């Protein structure tokens, strides 16, 4: 509304280099022609930072990047017993190694929240089967609706209103699994458009879960599916706070607004 004198902006929007995705042809432009600085988050994600000075009322940034994805295949599960799984999950050294993905954060704390009885893990249920069941539960329990929650919405509020967006689906899913000491991490990124997926029009959120002796697998409670080549990972962390796409501060006498759009153009290589 009024000229900005100084601003510090952090963008967490660039895709990661992982075992199944490779980024090429990255081009980033802004209307002020300011040079950004690159760094890494605590969890290895790619930060783009700007310090802006002078009088301006608008900062417009575009990012174009090509991401090559490997075709997804169903994870090969290690055949271990429920008792062996529990022994791993309750091991003190394992808990220390995965502390950030087991602790209850402000946004993922379900202690004292009245959850439906079907969210409880059965005594003879493997972690993988439990994860599949809770994925279906969360997708059916919540209704996707924008503008009813915000970035500070707690699990208690999510359970009470039973509506929200992908961030809320992910936080509820994480909260339930962490009650059972199952490591879960919040993931932000992009989802292929044009295939009818919920949440593809903006940055999307899903979850990665640690399956004992198998490793991390991606799962999307908003769409009740495993994460495959249609998902482009940007960052992961304990919850949304670790993966905020845009944050910063500015000095101005007026208020401001932020908006963004996401466009995914999917092409398939012919072998």
CSV table of C-alpha atoms in Angstrom, one decimal:
chain,number,residue,atom,x,y,z
A,1,UNK,CA,0.0,0.0,0.0
A,2,UNK,CA,3.0,2.3,0.7
A,3,UNK,CA,6.6,2.2,-0.6
A,4,UNK,CA,8.9,-0.4,1.1
A,5,UNK,CA,12.2,0.9,2.4
A,6,UNK,CA,13.8,-2.4,3.1
A,7,UNK,CA,12.9,-6.1,3.0
A,8,UNK,CA,14.4,-9.5,3.6
A,9,UNK,CA,12.7,-12.3,1.7
A,10,UNK,CA,13.3,-16.0,1.9
A,11,UNK,CA,12.0,-18.4,-0.8
A,12,UNK,CA,11.9,-22.2,-0.4
A,13,UNK,CA,10.6,-23.1,-3.8
A,14,UNK,CA,13.4,-24.7,-5.7
A,15,UNK,CA,13.2,-28.5,-6.3
A,16,UNK,CA,15.7,-30.7,-4.5
A,17,UNK,CA,18.3,-32.9,-6.1
A,18,UNK,CA,17.3,-36.5,-5.0
A,19,UNK,CA,17.8,-40.0,-6.0
A,20,UNK,CA,14.7,-39.9,-8.2
A,21,UNK,CA,14.7,-36.3,-9.5
A,22,UNK,CA,17.2,-34.1,-11.3
A,23,UNK,CA,16.8,-30.4,-12.0
A,24,UNK,CA,18.1,-28.6,-15.1
A,25,UNK,CA,17.6,-25.2,-16.8
A,26,UNK,CA,16.8,-23.3,-13.7
A,27,UNK,CA,16.0,-19.6,-14.5
A,28,UNK,CA,15.0,-17.1,-11.8
A,29,UNK,CA,14.1,-13.5,-12.6
A,30,UNK,CA,12.6,-10.6,-10.6
A,31,UNK,CA,11.3,-7.2,-11.6
A,32,UNK,CA,13.9,-5.3,-9.5
A,33,UNK,CA,16.8,-7.2,-11.1
A,34,UNK,CA,18.2,-7.9,-7.6
A,35,UNK,CA,20.8,-10.7,-7.2
A,36,UNK,CA,19.7,-13.4,-4.8
A,37,UNK,CA,21.8,-15.5,-2.5
A,38,UNK,CA,21.5,-19.3,-2.3
A,39,UNK,CA,21.9,-21.3,0.9
A,40,UNK,CA,20.5,-24.5,2.5
A,41,UNK,CA,18.0,-25.1,5.2
A,42,UNK,CA,18.6,-27.2,8.3
A,43,UNK,CA,17.3,-30.2,6.4
A,44,UNK,CA,19.2,-29.5,3.1
A,45,UNK,CA,16.5,-27.7,1.1
A,46,UNK,CA,17.5,-24.9,-1.2
A,47,UNK,CA,16.9,-21.4,0.1
A,48,UNK,CA,16.8,-18.3,-2.2
A,49,UNK,CA,17.3,-15.1,-0.1
A,50,UNK,CA,16.9,-11.4,-1.1
A,51,UNK,CA,17.8,-8.2,0.6
A,52,UNK,CA,15.8,-5.4,-1.0
A,53,UNK,CA,16.4,-1.7,-0.5
A,54,UNK,CA,15.0,1.5,-1.9
A,55,UNK,CA,11.5,2.6,-2.5
A,56,UNK,CA,9.3,0.0,-4.3
A,57,UNK,CA,5.8,-1.2,-3.9
A,58,UNK,CA,5.9,-4.5,-5.8
A,59,UNK,CA,8.3,-7.5,-5.9
A,60,UNK,CA,7.6,-10.0,-8.6
A,61,UNK,CA,9.6,-13.2,-9.0
A,62,UNK,CA,9.4,-16.0,-11.5
A,63,UNK,CA,11.1,-19.4,-11.4
A,64,UNK,CA,11.2,-21.8,-14.4
A,65,UNK,CA,12.9,-25.1,-14.0
A,66,UNK,CA,12.9,-28.5,-15.7
A,67,UNK,CA,12.7,-31.5,-13.4
A,68,UNK,CA,13.5,-35.0,-14.7
A,69,UNK,CA,11.8,-37.7,-12.6
A,70,UNK,CA,12.5,-41.4,-12.5
A,71,UNK,CA,9.5,-43.7,-12.8
A,72,UNK,CA,8.2,-44.8,-9.4
A,73,UNK,CA,8.1,-48.4,-8.3
A,74,UNK,CA,6.4,-49.9,-5.3
A,75,UNK,CA,8.8,-50.1,-2.3
A,76,UNK,CA,10.4,-53.4,-1.5
A,77,UNK,CA,9.3,-54.1,2.1
A,78,UNK,CA,11.5,-55.9,4.5
A,79,UNK,CA,9.7,-58.9,6.0
A,80,UNK,CA,10.0,-58.4,9.8
A,81,UNK,CA,7.5,-59.1,12.5
A,82,UNK,CA,5.4,-56.5,14.4
A,83,UNK,CA,7.5,-57.2,17.5
A,84,UNK,CA,10.7,-56.5,15.7
A,85,UNK,CA,9.3,-53.2,14.3
A,86,UNK,CA,8.3,-52.1,17.8
A,87,UNK,CA,11.7,-52.9,19.2
A,88,UNK,CA,13.2,-50.6,16.5
A,89,UNK,CA,10.8,-47.8,17.1
A,90,UNK,CA,11.2,-47.8,20.8
A,91,UNK,CA,15.0,-48.1,20.7
A,92,UNK,CA,16.6,-45.0,22.4
A,93,UNK,CA,19.3,-44.5,19.8
A,94,UNK,CA,16.7,-44.7,17.0
A,95,UNK,CA,14.6,-42.1,18.8
A,96,UNK,CA,17.6,-39.7,19.1
A,97,UNK,CA,18.4,-40.2,15.4
A,98,UNK,CA,14.8,-39.4,14.4
A,99,UNK,CA,13.9,-36.9,17.2
A,100,UNK,CA,12.8,-34.1,14.8
A,101,UNK,CA,10.3,-36.5,13.2
A,102,UNK,CA,8.9,-38.0,16.4
A,103,UNK,CA,8.5,-34.9,18.6
A,104,UNK,CA,5.1,-33.2,18.9
A,105,UNK,CA,5.3,-29.7,17.5
A,106,UNK,CA,2.8,-26.9,18.0
A,107,UNK,CA,1.2,-27.9,14.7
A,108,UNK,CA,1.3,-31.7,15.0
A,109,UNK,CA,0.5,-32.2,18.7
A,110,UNK,CA,-2.4,-34.6,19.2
A,111,UNK,CA,-2.0,-35.2,22.9
A,112,UNK,CA,-5.3,-34.7,24.6
A,113,UNK,CA,-7.2,-34.5,21.3
A,114,UNK,CA,-10.2,-36.8,21.1
A,115,UNK,CA,-9.4,-38.9,18.0
A,116,UNK,CA,-11.8,-41.5,16.6
A,117,UNK,CA,-11.0,-45.1,17.9
A,118,UNK,CA,-10.1,-46.3,14.4
A,119,UNK,CA,-6.9,-44.2,14.5
A,120,UNK,CA,-5.4,-46.5,17.2
A,121,UNK,CA,-2.8,-49.0,16.0
A,122,UNK,CA,-3.8,-52.6,16.3
A,123,UNK,CA,-1.5,-55.0,18.2
A,124,UNK,CA,-0.9,-57.2,15.2
A,125,UNK,CA,-0.7,-54.5,12.6
A,126,UNK,CA,2.6,-53.7,10.8
A,127,UNK,CA,3.7,-50.1,10.4
A,128,UNK,CA,3.1,-50.3,6.6
A,129,UNK,CA,-0.5,-51.6,7.0
A,130,UNK,CA,-1.2,-49.0,9.7
A,131,UNK,CA,0.2,-46.2,7.4
A,132,UNK,CA,-2.1,-47.3,4.6
A,133,UNK,CA,-5.1,-47.4,6.9
A,134,UNK,CA,-4.5,-44.0,8.4
A,135,UNK,CA,-3.9,-42.5,5.0
A,136,UNK,CA,-7.4,-43.7,3.9
A,137,UNK,CA,-8.8,-42.5,7.3
A,138,UNK,CA,-7.5,-39.0,7.0
A,139,UNK,CA,-8.6,-38.6,3.4
A,140,UNK,CA,-12.1,-39.7,4.3
A,141,UNK,CA,-12.2,-37.8,7.7
A,142,UNK,CA,-11.5,-34.4,6.2
A,143,UNK,CA,-13.2,-32.4,3.5
A,144,UNK,CA,-10.9,-30.3,1.2
A,145,UNK,CA,-11.9,-26.7,1.5
A,146,UNK,CA,-9.8,-23.5,1.3
A,147,UNK,CA,-10.0,-20.5,3.5
A,148,UNK,CA,-11.2,-22.3,6.6
A,149,UNK,CA,-7.8,-22.9,8.1
A,150,UNK,CA,-4.5,-21.0,8.1
A,151,UNK,CA,-0.8,-21.7,8.7
A,152,UNK,CA,-1.3,-21.7,12.5
A,153,UNK,CA,-4.2,-24.2,12.6
A,154,UNK,CA,-3.7,-26.9,15.3
A,155,UNK,CA,-4.6,-30.6,15.1
A,156,UNK,CA,-7.3,-30.0,17.7
A,157,UNK,CA,-8.9,-27.4,15.4
A,158,UNK,CA,-8.5,-29.6,12.4
A,159,UNK,CA,-10.3,-32.5,14.1
A,160,UNK,CA,-13.1,-30.2,15.3
A,161,UNK,CA,-13.9,-28.6,11.9
A,162,UNK,CA,-13.0,-31.6,9.8
A,163,UNK,CA,-12.1,-29.3,6.8
A,164,UNK,CA,-8.8,-27.9,5.5
A,165,UNK,CA,-6.2,-28.1,2.8
A,166,UNK,CA,-3.2,-30.3,2.1
A,167,UNK,CA,-1.2,-28.8,4.9
A,168,UNK,CA,-4.0,-29.9,7.4
A,169,UNK,CA,-4.2,-33.4,5.9
A,170,UNK,CA,-0.5,-33.8,6.4
A,171,UNK,CA,-0.4,-32.4,9.9
A,172,UNK,CA,-3.3,-34.7,11.1
A,173,UNK,CA,-1.6,-37.7,9.5
A,174,UNK,CA,1.7,-36.9,11.1
A,175,UNK,CA,0.1,-36.3,14.5
A,176,UNK,CA,-1.6,-39.7,14.6
A,177,UNK,CA,1.5,-41.6,13.6
A,178,UNK,CA,3.8,-39.7,16.0
A,179,UNK,CA,1.5,-40.8,18.9
A,180,UNK,CA,2.8,-44.3,18.0
A,181,UNK,CA,6.5,-43.2,17.8
A,182,UNK,CA,6.6,-43.6,14.0
A,183,UNK,CA,8.9,-41.0,12.4
A,184,UNK,CA,7.1,-38.8,9.9
A,185,UNK,CA,8.3,-35.7,8.1
A,186,UNK,CA,6.3,-33.0,6.5
A,187,UNK,CA,7.1,-32.5,2.8
A,188,UNK,CA,6.4,-29.5,0.5
A,189,UNK,CA,6.6,-29.5,-3.3
A,190,UNK,CA,4.6,-29.6,-6.5
A,191,UNK,CA,2.1,-32.0,-7.9
A,192,UNK,CA,1.4,-32.7,-11.6
A,193,UNK,CA,-1.6,-30.9,-12.9
A,194,UNK,CA,-4.2,-32.2,-15.3
A,195,UNK,CA,-4.7,-35.6,-13.6
A,196,UNK,CA,-7.4,-34.6,-11.2
A,197,UNK,CA,-5.2,-34.5,-8.1
A,198,UNK,CA,-6.5,-32.4,-5.2
A,199,UNK,CA,-4.1,-29.6,-4.3
A,200,UNK,CA,-2.2,-29.4,-7.7
A,201,UNK,CA,-3.0,-25.7,-8.3
A,202,UNK,CA,-0.7,-24.5,-5.5
A,203,UNK,CA,2.3,-25.8,-3.7
A,204,UNK,CA,1.3,-29.2,-2.3
A,205,UNK,CA,2.1,-30.9,1.0
A,206,UNK,CA,2.5,-34.6,1.7
A,207,UNK,CA,4.3,-36.9,4.2
A,208,UNK,CA,7.3,-39.2,4.3
A,209,UNK,CA,7.1,-42.1,6.8
A,210,UNK,CA,9.9,-44.3,8.0
A,211,UNK,CA,9.1,-48.0,7.7
A,212,UNK,CA,11.5,-50.0,9.9
A,213,UNK,CA,14.2,-51.8,7.9
A,214,UNK,CA,12.6,-50.5,4.7
A,215,UNK,CA,13.3,-46.7,4.9
A,216,UNK,CA,11.4,-43.6,4.0
A,217,UNK,CA,8.3,-43.7,1.7
A,218,UNK,CA,6.2,-40.9,0.5
A,219,UNK,CA,2.4,-40.9,1.0
A,220,UNK,CA,-0.2,-38.3,0.2
A,221,UNK,CA,-3.2,-38.3,2.6
A,222,UNK,CA,-5.0,-35.5,0.6
A,223,UNK,CA,-5.3,-37.8,-2.4
A,224,UNK,CA,-4.9,-41.2,-0.5
A,225,UNK,CA,-2.1,-42.4,-2.6
A,226,UNK,CA,1.6,-43.2,-2.6
A,227,UNK,CA,4.0,-40.5,-3.8
A,228,UNK,CA,5.2,-41.3,-7.3
A,229,UNK,CA,6.8,-39.5,-10.3
A,230,UNK,CA,4.0,-37.0,-10.3
A,231,UNK,CA,5.4,-35.3,-7.2
A,232,UNK,CA,8.3,-32.8,-7.2
A,233,UNK,CA,9.9,-32.5,-3.8
A,234,UNK,CA,11.1,-29.1,-2.5
A,235,UNK,CA,11.7,-29.5,1.2
A,236,UNK,CA,10.9,-31.6,4.3
A,237,UNK,CA,10.9,-30.9,8.0
A,238,UNK,CA,9.1,-31.4,11.3
A,239,UNK,CA,6.0,-29.5,10.1
A,240,UNK,CA,4.9,-26.6,7.8
A,241,UNK,CA,7.1,-24.1,9.6
A,242,UNK,CA,10.2,-25.8,8.3
A,243,UNK,CA,8.9,-25.8,4.8
A,244,UNK,CA,7.3,-22.3,4.4
A,245,UNK,CA,7.6,-21.4,0.7
A,246,UNK,CA,7.8,-17.6,1.4
A,247,UNK,CA,8.7,-15.7,4.5
A,248,UNK,CA,10.4,-12.5,5.4
A,249,UNK,CA,10.1,-9.0,6.9
A,250,UNK,CA,9.8,-5.6,5.3
A,251,UNK,CA,9.7,-1.9,6.5
A,252,UNK,CA,6.8,0.2,5.2
A,253,UNK,CA,4.1,2.4,6.4
A,254,UNK,CA,1.5,0.3,4.6
A,255,UNK,CA,0.2,-3.2,4.6
A,256,UNK,CA,0.9,-5.8,1.9
A,257,UNK,CA,-0.4,-8.9,0.3
A,258,UNK,CA,1.3,-12.0,-1.2
A,259,UNK,CA,0.0,-14.2,-4.0
A,260,UNK,CA,1.5,-16.9,-6.3
A,261,UNK,CA,0.6,-19.3,-9.0
A,262,UNK,CA,2.0,-22.8,-10.0
A,263,UNK,CA,2.0,-24.2,-13.5
A,264,UNK,CA,3.3,-27.7,-14.2
A,265,UNK,CA,3.7,-28.8,-17.8
A,266,UNK,CA,4.2,-32.6,-17.8
A,267,UNK,CA,6.0,-34.3,-20.7
A,268,UNK,CA,6.8,-38.0,-21.0
A,269,UNK,CA,10.0,-39.3,-22.5
A,270,UNK,CA,9.4,-41.9,-25.2
A,271,UNK,CA,11.7,-44.9,-24.7
